Amino acid sequence: MYQTDFLIIGSGIAGLTYAVKVAQQFPGKKVLIITKAATDETNTKYAQGGVAVVNDLENDSFEKHIEDTLIAGDGLCNKEVVEVVVKDGPERVKELIEWGAQFDKEKDGDYKLGKEGGHSEFRIIHHKDITGFEMERALLDKVASQKNIEVLKHCFVIDILTQHHLGYLVTKSSPDIECYGVYALNLQTNKVEKILSRCTLLATGGNGQVYRTTTNPSIATGDGVAMVYRAKGRIENMEFIQFHPTALYEPGLKGQAFLITEAVRGDGGILRNKDGEAFMEKYDARKDLAPRDIVARAIDSEMKRTGTEHVWLDCRHFDKEKFIEHFPNIYQKCLSIGIDIMKNMIPVAPAAHYSCGGIKTDEWGCTSINNLYAAGECSSTGLHGANRLASNSLLEAMVFAHRCYLDVTVKINDINLRTDIPDWNARGTSDPKEMILITQSLKELQLVMSDYVGIVRNDIRLHRASKRLDLLWEETEQLYQSSTLSPQLLELRNLITVGYLIVKGAMFRKESRGLHYNTDYPGKSELVQNIVL
Ligand SMILES: Cc1cc2nc3c(=O)[nH]c(=O)nc-3n(C[C@H](O)[C@H](O)[C@H](O)COP(=O)(O)OP(=O)(O)OC[C@H]3O[C@@H](n4cnc5c(N)ncnc54)[C@H](O)[C@@H]3O)c2cc1C
């Protein structure tokens, strides 16, 4: 059994930023970070484009960044949260630079600024095309230098502990649900640990793996969202899944799709259809730099119209040296599969990329469950609304990790550790006889979600998806009750819950707004609402 003051689930940008801050503020208290994979295996590590932050006050302003974020969010952003995130951004980035992160600079020492879809100015700071890798590296180095932080890797959190584990009935309408820590499957010992904590932060990242094609790594299975839903906490706006327009199309690829960052279009990359036509001007005046939802839908429509599985991204007119300087990783990846970007166009198709909704929090990162915070992609803070503005997510994670830290600082001394939670009970379970049941159900889930709950939706497809998910849920619950635990089974169970929440959100939203497009309701409803489940 572990006991700690601060428990953090997840070692991406949100979890690590918060961990460093609480560890520095409370050198006498224990900070424990748990992660289910290798420490750096996170969505953060794969972020390419960079961080949106107002830097160049001559040409840019907070007001412009706020306005761009609100336009992308399509009426559902919380304006106060947008203002807080945008205005706090420069300070958080400065802090990360002080902790050792490096961003590309011009010869005169100013930061190089990129531009992405939906941004009215150049404001994306970056480290070549591996910004997330550099940020994760700097944060892990900083964590390693803090004596009171312990990192437990390959440890899979199953559920958060609440009054339910003390034998009380906990429902959605129970007031004052409290979090006392977690049960976690230690993948090195195969034992379920009871980890007690005075306060817990969920920083479990996204859920792209619920779809067949995604830019997200295999860890992105929506575990935090599913845990909070099971614990009767509030989940919001799950229907808003951002599909990145340009993932590299590799026929037969299973698992994570390689991303071609939007910054390539920011630097002049042009989308072309099967016939070589630059089609974006048919769809939006901003052409290739329209917001992602518009570009993804335009590509989807071109692919359906021409019966192809991808479109092309044309970079043949780029200056080779400049391209390699800004996008060395993309250049090498393309070359490794026989694409010389100076001679060949890059085949690209949309892929699930970012979850705008998630665990509902207030403006300090507090969830609806006491002593439980959420930050980063698993949370729904009000920043993104119906659509995330490109490169606003790393920024949000840093700002909200900081706000969770500010909030917990004034509360921690009044929170007691609860030690009377029973140990995990594995009686009546045995090893699953056929792993194929789990892998097949996962495939079915991903197919259902991709075919019926993708970029373009309608009521018939959503109802079909809902029915299929009910069956998958029933079968998986039976397996869960009778089997010894494995990460595959736990992830399947969480992904089915996440799929269910996306479908439910989509069914409740009788309109098309932001990332949610339903052909049965092509317009916007007058009722502007967040859907809370
Ligand atoms: C290819 C790609 C490119 C991107 N580019 C950009 C960009 O340029 N700019 C931008 O702003 N955003 C970008 N994003 C989005 C951004 O990277 C993520 O939103 C952000 O990194 C999420 O950080 P996080 O800390 O919330 O979660 P993550 O970095 O995903 O970390 C989640 C952590 O939680 C752990 N975890 C999950 N479940 C459990 C469990 N049950 N038990 C224990 N541990 C668990 C994981 O192991 C991991 O350590 C990109 C995303 C991808 C995939």
XYZ file of C-alpha atoms and ligand atoms in Angstrom:
586
model
C 0.000 0.000 0.000
C 1.235 3.481 -0.904
C 0.385 6.661 0.973
C 1.115 10.076 -0.429
C 0.137 13.717 -0.085
C -0.145 14.474 -3.799
C -1.058 11.762 -6.290
C -0.739 12.430 -10.021
C -2.011 10.059 -12.689
C -0.140 10.705 -15.921
C 3.339 11.866 -16.880
C 2.526 14.200 -19.786
C 2.789 17.970 -19.722
C -0.150 18.480 -17.314
C 0.924 15.896 -14.717
C 4.622 16.773 -14.738
C 4.072 20.542 -14.576
C 1.801 20.187 -11.556
C 4.156 17.679 -9.902
C 7.140 20.029 -10.102
C 5.132 22.904 -8.663
C 3.673 21.081 -5.668
C 7.026 19.396 -4.973
C 8.794 22.762 -4.917
C 6.101 24.400 -2.797
C 5.955 21.547 -0.246
C 9.469 20.029 0.040
C 8.380 18.092 3.154
C 5.435 16.374 1.481
C 5.349 13.312 -0.762
C 4.490 13.563 -4.463
C 3.755 10.356 -6.385
C 3.378 10.215 -10.186
C 1.869 7.053 -11.658
C 1.979 6.201 -15.320
C 0.809 3.077 -17.104
C 3.636 2.896 -19.645
C 7.221 4.162 -19.944
C 7.480 7.569 -18.313
C 7.726 9.554 -21.552
C 5.093 7.609 -23.512
C 2.463 10.334 -23.700
C 0.557 12.382 -26.252
C 2.804 15.243 -25.184
C 5.875 13.545 -26.616
C 4.342 13.484 -30.113
C 3.210 17.130 -30.281
C 4.772 18.675 -33.344
C 3.518 22.158 -34.211
C 4.100 23.956 -30.912
C 2.503 26.209 -28.328
C 0.186 29.113 -29.203
C 1.267 32.065 -27.117
C 1.285 35.821 -27.641
C 4.892 36.866 -27.961
C 5.204 39.534 -30.605
C 3.290 42.454 -29.122
C 3.988 44.640 -32.160
C 1.877 42.512 -34.483
C -0.121 40.369 -32.087
C -2.214 40.938 -28.957
C -4.048 38.992 -26.256
C -7.303 40.277 -27.750
C -6.528 38.666 -31.127
C -5.618 35.307 -29.580
C -8.771 35.416 -27.431
C -10.883 36.256 -30.480
C -9.365 33.424 -32.559
C -10.029 30.948 -29.734
C -13.635 32.087 -29.357
C -14.286 31.867 -33.108
C -12.908 28.304 -33.249
C -14.978 27.317 -30.175
C -18.155 28.253 -32.073
C -20.133 29.763 -29.203
C -19.304 27.232 -26.485
C -16.059 28.584 -24.970
C -16.135 30.018 -21.474
C -14.863 33.522 -22.231
C -13.364 34.037 -18.764
C -11.381 30.824 -19.066
C -10.181 31.805 -22.549
C -8.941 35.146 -21.197
C -7.183 33.522 -18.260
C -5.413 30.937 -20.443
C -4.317 33.385 -23.130
C -3.091 36.013 -20.664
C -1.343 33.550 -18.362
C 0.321 31.767 -21.307
C 3.508 33.844 -21.657
C 4.304 33.419 -17.945
C 3.890 29.613 -18.088
C 6.042 29.340 -21.207
C 8.729 31.514 -19.572
C 8.704 29.157 -16.593
C 9.154 26.119 -18.826
C 12.055 27.824 -20.580
C 13.623 28.489 -17.154
C 13.233 24.759 -16.437
C 15.286 24.013 -19.554
C 12.964 23.733 -22.573
C 14.350 25.221 -25.765
C 12.379 26.804 -28.594
C 13.674 27.811 -32.041
C 14.986 31.356 -32.386
C 15.658 33.764 -35.240
C 19.176 35.092 -35.759
C 18.293 38.258 -33.794
C 17.316 36.167 -30.751
C 13.527 36.499 -31.101
C 11.509 33.293 -31.042
C 10.565 31.903 -34.448
C 6.789 32.026 -34.732
C 4.684 29.639 -36.816
C 1.087 30.015 -37.975
C -1.649 27.381 -37.949
C -5.291 27.140 -39.019
C -7.658 29.595 -37.328
C -4.850 31.861 -36.024
C -4.900 35.438 -37.291
C -1.200 35.961 -36.485
C 2.101 34.111 -36.341
C 2.270 33.018 -32.671
C 3.252 29.332 -32.450
C 6.573 28.820 -30.695
C 8.158 25.502 -31.480
C 11.200 23.276 -31.328
C 11.620 22.208 -34.957
C 8.781 19.719 -35.569
C 9.328 17.875 -32.284
C 8.113 20.480 -29.798
C 6.376 18.001 -27.489
C 9.422 15.761 -27.324
C 11.538 18.719 -26.162
C 8.952 19.847 -23.577
C 8.583 16.320 -22.173
C 12.379 15.988 -21.975
C 12.764 19.254 -20.073
C 9.939 18.390 -17.677
C 11.241 14.888 -16.939
C 14.703 16.341 -16.207
C 13.111 18.813 -13.812
C 11.080 16.077 -12.115
C 14.232 13.989 -11.669
C 15.855 16.885 -9.809
C 13.065 17.038 -7.172
C 13.876 14.789 -4.204
C 10.284 14.453 -2.980
C 8.840 13.164 -6.267
C 8.532 9.402 -6.797
C 7.590 8.036 -10.220
C 5.868 4.675 -10.477
C 5.856 3.581 -14.111
C 4.057 0.609 -15.697
C 1.319 0.961 -13.112
C -2.224 1.044 -14.505
C -4.793 2.998 -12.505
C -8.092 1.104 -12.507
C -10.476 3.299 -10.556
C -10.553 6.207 -8.157
C -11.540 5.480 -4.550
C -14.651 7.155 -3.168
C -17.309 6.526 -0.484
C -18.501 3.714 -2.803
C -15.470 1.688 -1.647
C -16.546 2.207 1.981
C -19.899 0.583 1.220
C -22.023 3.708 0.689
C -24.384 4.141 -2.239
C -22.933 6.847 -4.490
C -25.085 8.217 -7.328
C -24.906 11.155 -9.741
C -26.962 13.186 -7.307
C -24.891 12.325 -4.208
C -23.523 15.548 -2.742
C -19.868 15.758 -1.719
C -18.408 12.695 -3.382
C -14.784 12.489 -2.190
C -11.672 10.968 -3.718
C -9.306 9.051 -1.392
C -6.794 7.740 -3.958
C -6.865 4.899 -6.480
C -6.616 1.159 -7.090
C -3.875 0.456 -9.610
C -2.601 -2.682 -11.307
C 1.155 -2.818 -10.920
C 2.191 -4.309 -14.257
C 5.584 -5.383 -12.897
C 4.172 -7.482 -10.040
C 0.670 -8.101 -11.457
C -0.765 -7.084 -8.072
C -3.465 -4.492 -7.496
C -2.107 -1.746 -5.230
C -4.182 0.488 -2.989
C -2.735 3.979 -3.296
C -4.064 6.453 -0.743
C -3.699 10.158 -1.241
C -4.845 13.410 0.266
C -5.485 14.862 -3.170
C -5.328 13.456 -6.685
C -4.788 14.984 -10.121
C -6.014 13.172 -13.224
C -3.790 14.038 -16.185
C -4.507 10.946 -18.249
C -4.605 12.569 -21.697
C -6.834 11.868 -24.698
C -8.875 9.033 -26.171
C -7.939 8.812 -29.871
C -7.680 5.017 -29.652
C -11.468 4.773 -29.675
C -11.175 5.326 -33.465
C -9.549 3.069 -36.049
C -7.207 5.806 -37.336
C -5.635 8.192 -34.865
C -2.541 10.294 -34.391
C -2.567 9.357 -30.688
C -0.221 6.744 -29.209
C -1.603 3.539 -27.689
C -1.842 5.043 -24.179
C -4.661 7.392 -25.302
C -7.607 5.295 -24.146
C -9.640 7.821 -22.147
C -9.012 6.078 -18.808
C -9.422 9.192 -16.643
C -12.751 10.124 -18.235
C -14.080 6.572 -17.832
C -12.949 6.421 -14.168
C -14.677 9.685 -13.295
C -17.838 8.609 -15.083
C -17.882 5.329 -13.114
C -17.299 7.302 -9.910
C -20.409 9.400 -10.768
C -18.481 12.571 -11.566
C -19.425 15.000 -14.348
C -18.261 14.618 -17.950
C -18.866 17.276 -20.584
C -19.000 17.814 -24.381
C -17.561 14.438 -25.379
C -19.058 14.672 -28.879
C -16.431 17.224 -29.906
C -13.648 15.052 -31.294
C -11.126 16.870 -33.423
C -10.006 14.975 -36.508
C -6.649 16.222 -37.720
C -6.969 16.801 -41.448
C -3.505 15.593 -42.396
C -2.245 12.338 -40.928
C 0.160 10.514 -43.225
C -1.766 7.853 -45.153
C 0.064 4.519 -45.052
C -2.042 1.658 -46.463
C -2.498 -1.218 -43.996
C -1.025 0.695 -41.056
C -2.252 -0.439 -37.624
C -1.889 1.807 -34.594
C -0.695 5.398 -34.386
C -0.744 7.377 -37.647
C 2.131 9.785 -38.252
C 1.055 13.422 -38.181
C 1.916 16.018 -40.809
C 1.597 19.135 -38.693
C -0.642 21.978 -39.740
C 2.435 24.196 -39.632
C 3.341 22.682 -43.028
C 0.189 24.292 -44.448
C 1.046 27.384 -42.396
C 4.302 27.562 -44.362
C 2.515 27.132 -47.717
C 1.600 23.420 -48.169
C -1.397 22.982 -50.519
C -4.055 20.261 -50.369
C -4.917 18.691 -53.723
C -7.469 16.054 -54.666
C -6.995 12.965 -56.827
C -7.053 15.114 -59.966
C -4.422 17.521 -58.642
C -6.981 20.292 -58.021
C -6.328 22.636 -55.052
C -9.801 22.134 -53.604
C -9.851 24.129 -50.348
C -10.901 27.367 -52.058
C -14.230 25.673 -52.891
C -14.919 25.232 -49.177
C -13.578 28.281 -47.331
C -12.088 31.687 -48.108
C -9.182 30.886 -45.770
C -8.355 27.931 -48.055
C -5.746 25.543 -46.595
C -5.580 27.507 -43.342
C -9.269 27.299 -42.480
C -9.943 25.810 -39.002
C -9.388 22.070 -38.725
C -13.033 21.018 -38.676
C -13.632 22.737 -42.007
C -10.488 21.293 -43.603
C -11.201 17.776 -42.265
C -14.788 17.867 -43.579
C -13.604 19.195 -46.950
C -11.098 16.325 -47.250
C -13.746 13.809 -46.159
C -16.081 15.176 -48.819
C -13.384 15.074 -51.561
C -12.446 11.510 -50.614
C -16.085 10.404 -50.726
C -16.734 12.249 -53.998
C -13.695 10.817 -55.789
C -13.764 7.402 -54.064
C -10.210 7.638 -52.720
C -8.743 6.867 -49.303
C -6.590 9.983 -49.158
C -5.870 13.376 -50.720
C -2.462 14.926 -51.387
C -0.434 17.565 -49.565
C 1.774 19.360 -52.054
C 5.093 20.743 -50.740
C 7.061 20.444 -53.958
C 7.374 24.231 -54.268
C 9.108 24.601 -50.872
C 12.719 25.636 -50.454
C 14.282 22.291 -49.540
C 16.683 23.627 -46.936
C 14.015 25.675 -45.197
C 11.656 22.683 -45.124
C 14.307 20.441 -43.617
C 15.257 23.090 -41.079
C 11.656 23.488 -39.828
C 10.386 19.915 -40.362
C 13.357 17.524 -40.175
C 11.320 14.730 -38.615
C 8.573 14.898 -41.257
C 11.141 15.047 -44.041
C 12.915 11.931 -42.754
C 9.680 10.023 -42.096
C 8.455 10.665 -45.655
C 11.828 9.696 -47.095
C 11.794 6.458 -45.061
C 8.649 5.346 -46.923
C 9.878 6.454 -50.346
C 8.375 9.945 -50.504
C 10.786 12.708 -51.489
C 8.668 15.759 -50.665
C 10.505 17.855 -53.294
C 9.350 15.454 -56.023
C 6.286 13.641 -54.654
C 3.125 14.863 -52.986
C 2.376 13.437 -49.516
C -0.736 11.197 -49.203
C -2.803 12.408 -46.228
C -6.168 11.590 -44.627
C -7.980 12.793 -41.499
C -7.420 10.926 -38.203
C -8.862 11.273 -34.683
C -6.552 13.680 -32.915
C -7.893 15.562 -29.918
C -10.751 15.312 -27.435
C -12.167 18.784 -26.677
C -14.554 17.561 -23.980
C -13.735 15.488 -20.929
C -13.883 15.677 -17.142
C -15.762 18.846 -16.294
C -13.742 21.252 -14.161
C -14.201 24.729 -12.787
C -11.750 27.547 -13.484
C -9.278 26.084 -10.944
C -9.248 22.560 -12.342
C -11.526 21.167 -9.586
C -13.783 18.327 -10.776
C -17.251 17.605 -9.383
C -15.561 15.153 -6.935
C -13.872 16.659 -3.873
C -10.048 16.435 -3.670
C -9.913 15.402 -7.313
C -8.448 17.713 -9.954
C -8.179 17.229 -13.721
C -5.883 18.994 -16.193
C -4.710 18.559 -19.770
C -6.540 16.717 -22.502
C -8.688 14.595 -20.163
C -10.349 17.734 -18.802
C -13.053 20.053 -20.088
C -12.173 23.472 -18.702
C -14.248 25.654 -21.020
C -11.282 26.778 -23.141
C -11.989 24.841 -26.338
C -15.780 24.917 -26.528
C -16.932 23.104 -29.673
C -13.508 23.109 -31.341
C -9.929 23.499 -30.153
C -7.851 26.191 -31.806
C -4.606 24.583 -33.028
C -1.763 24.510 -30.477
C -3.949 25.763 -27.633
C -3.792 22.418 -25.804
C -0.214 22.369 -24.542
C -0.872 25.921 -23.386
C -4.079 24.921 -21.586
C -2.318 22.005 -19.872
C 0.406 24.298 -18.474
C -1.998 27.013 -17.355
C -4.407 24.595 -15.680
C -1.656 22.554 -14.022
C -0.601 25.863 -12.480
C -4.134 26.721 -11.400
C -4.656 23.278 -9.818
C -1.418 23.850 -7.922
C -2.582 27.296 -6.707
C -5.893 25.828 -5.546
C -4.471 22.784 -3.785
C -1.855 24.901 -2.031
C -4.512 26.567 0.094
C -6.461 23.348 0.721
C -3.941 20.573 1.272
C -3.382 21.077 4.994
C -7.093 20.660 5.681
C -7.407 17.334 3.819
C -6.898 14.149 5.841
C -5.748 10.831 4.481
C -8.507 8.224 4.610
C -6.976 4.886 5.605
C -10.000 2.630 6.122
C -10.440 1.685 2.452
C -10.511 -2.100 1.926
C -7.914 -3.859 -0.217
C -8.778 -4.881 -3.782
C -10.837 -8.058 -3.897
C -9.959 -10.414 -6.775
C -11.955 -13.411 -5.523
C -13.907 -15.362 -8.160
C -11.770 -14.249 -11.096
C -9.518 -16.337 -13.320
C -7.216 -15.743 -16.279
C -9.193 -15.001 -19.461
C -9.262 -18.126 -21.635
C -9.217 -16.289 -24.939
C -7.455 -12.948 -25.411
C -9.018 -12.862 -28.898
C -12.310 -11.853 -27.248
C -10.667 -8.650 -26.077
C -8.802 -7.824 -29.296
C -11.859 -8.570 -31.443
C -14.115 -6.367 -29.312
C -11.606 -3.529 -29.593
C -11.592 -3.834 -33.385
C -15.393 -3.830 -33.441
C -15.535 -0.761 -31.236
C -13.064 1.159 -33.411
C -14.980 0.221 -36.568
C -18.324 1.265 -35.116
C -16.933 4.596 -33.933
C -15.129 5.330 -37.221
C -18.004 4.319 -39.478
C -20.916 5.797 -37.513
C -19.513 8.513 -35.231
C -16.781 10.063 -37.396
C -16.438 13.477 -39.036
C -19.957 13.504 -40.530
C -22.796 12.004 -38.454
C -26.538 11.448 -38.704
C -29.242 10.071 -36.406
C -29.472 6.619 -37.992
C -25.741 6.059 -37.683
C -25.701 7.268 -34.083
C -28.546 4.926 -33.123
C -26.757 2.016 -34.762
C -23.573 2.875 -32.891
C -25.455 3.111 -29.613
C -26.982 -0.369 -30.039
C -23.651 -1.960 -30.997
C -21.935 -0.347 -28.020
C -24.595 -1.656 -25.610
C -23.778 -5.197 -26.677
C -20.024 -4.670 -26.465
C -20.456 -3.151 -23.015
C -22.503 -6.091 -21.753
C -20.000 -8.659 -23.026
C -17.013 -6.763 -21.674
C -18.567 -6.262 -18.224
C -19.091 -10.034 -17.968
C -15.463 -10.568 -18.882
C -14.344 -7.913 -16.376
C -16.313 -9.503 -13.518
C -14.888 -12.958 -14.153
C -11.317 -12.335 -15.382
C -8.079 -11.441 -13.693
C -7.139 -7.970 -14.818
C -4.974 -7.091 -17.785
C -4.228 -3.658 -19.275
C -5.909 -4.757 -22.517
C -9.161 -5.574 -20.715
C -9.043 -2.381 -18.639
C -8.419 -0.247 -21.716
C -11.202 -1.944 -23.673
C -13.615 -1.309 -20.822
C -12.587 2.358 -20.650
C -12.756 2.831 -24.415
C -16.285 1.407 -24.542
C -17.319 3.881 -21.838
C -15.699 6.732 -23.768
C -17.400 5.578 -26.997
C -20.718 5.506 -25.156
C -20.153 9.072 -23.860
C -19.247 10.367 -27.338
C -22.345 8.756 -28.856
C -24.634 9.995 -26.062
C -23.274 13.540 -26.363
C -23.726 13.401 -30.143
C -27.310 12.129 -29.790
C -28.256 14.861 -27.336
C -26.819 17.607 -29.535
C -29.552 18.247 -32.084
C -27.524 20.686 -34.181
C -24.245 21.042 -36.062
C -21.709 23.072 -34.149
C -17.917 23.125 -34.183
C -16.582 19.606 -34.568
C -20.002 17.956 -34.340
C -21.638 17.803 -37.773
C -24.985 16.001 -38.107
C -26.567 16.022 -41.580
C -30.041 15.719 -39.987
C -29.478 19.059 -38.198
C -27.160 21.066 -40.470
C -27.763 24.382 -38.681
C -27.032 25.666 -35.178
C -29.630 25.462 -32.451
C -30.609 28.689 -30.708
C -30.046 26.913 -27.426
C -26.318 27.257 -26.785
C -25.510 24.514 -24.310
C -22.783 22.259 -22.977
C -23.836 18.630 -22.726
C -23.005 17.244 -19.298
C -23.314 13.508 -18.658
C 0.685 13.712 -32.934
C 0.189 14.820 -32.023
C 0.578 16.134 -32.277
C 0.131 17.159 -31.450
N 0.577 18.439 -31.660
C 0.215 19.411 -30.807
C 0.744 20.731 -30.940
O 1.552 21.007 -31.818
N 0.323 21.682 -30.052
C -0.569 21.421 -29.054
O -0.907 22.326 -28.280
N -1.067 20.168 -28.892
C -0.687 19.173 -29.733
N -1.185 17.911 -29.559
C -2.065 17.649 -28.412
C -1.217 17.593 -27.139
O -0.023 16.914 -27.401
C -1.964 16.868 -26.022
O -3.249 17.395 -25.890
C -1.231 17.045 -24.699
O 0.106 16.662 -24.838
C -1.897 16.211 -23.613
O -1.109 16.272 -22.473
P -1.618 15.577 -21.134
O -0.615 15.871 -20.106
O -3.015 15.962 -20.894
O -1.653 14.014 -21.499
P -0.563 13.042 -22.120
O 0.641 13.774 -22.544
O -1.233 12.213 -23.143
O -0.192 12.116 -20.888
C -1.125 11.179 -20.395
C -0.450 10.337 -19.341
O -1.420 9.622 -18.600
C -0.998 8.285 -18.442
N -2.175 7.446 -18.213
C -3.308 7.390 -18.937
N -4.160 6.504 -18.402
C -3.555 5.986 -17.316
C -3.917 5.000 -16.347
N -5.081 4.347 -16.397
N -3.031 4.708 -15.372
C -1.830 5.323 -15.310
N -1.429 6.244 -16.203
C -2.283 6.582 -17.188
C -0.259 7.997 -19.733
O 0.544 6.850 -19.606
C 0.521 9.301 -19.880
O 1.643 9.288 -19.048
C -0.743 16.867 -30.368
C -1.132 15.550 -30.136
C -0.670 14.530 -30.941
C -1.086 13.117 -30.651
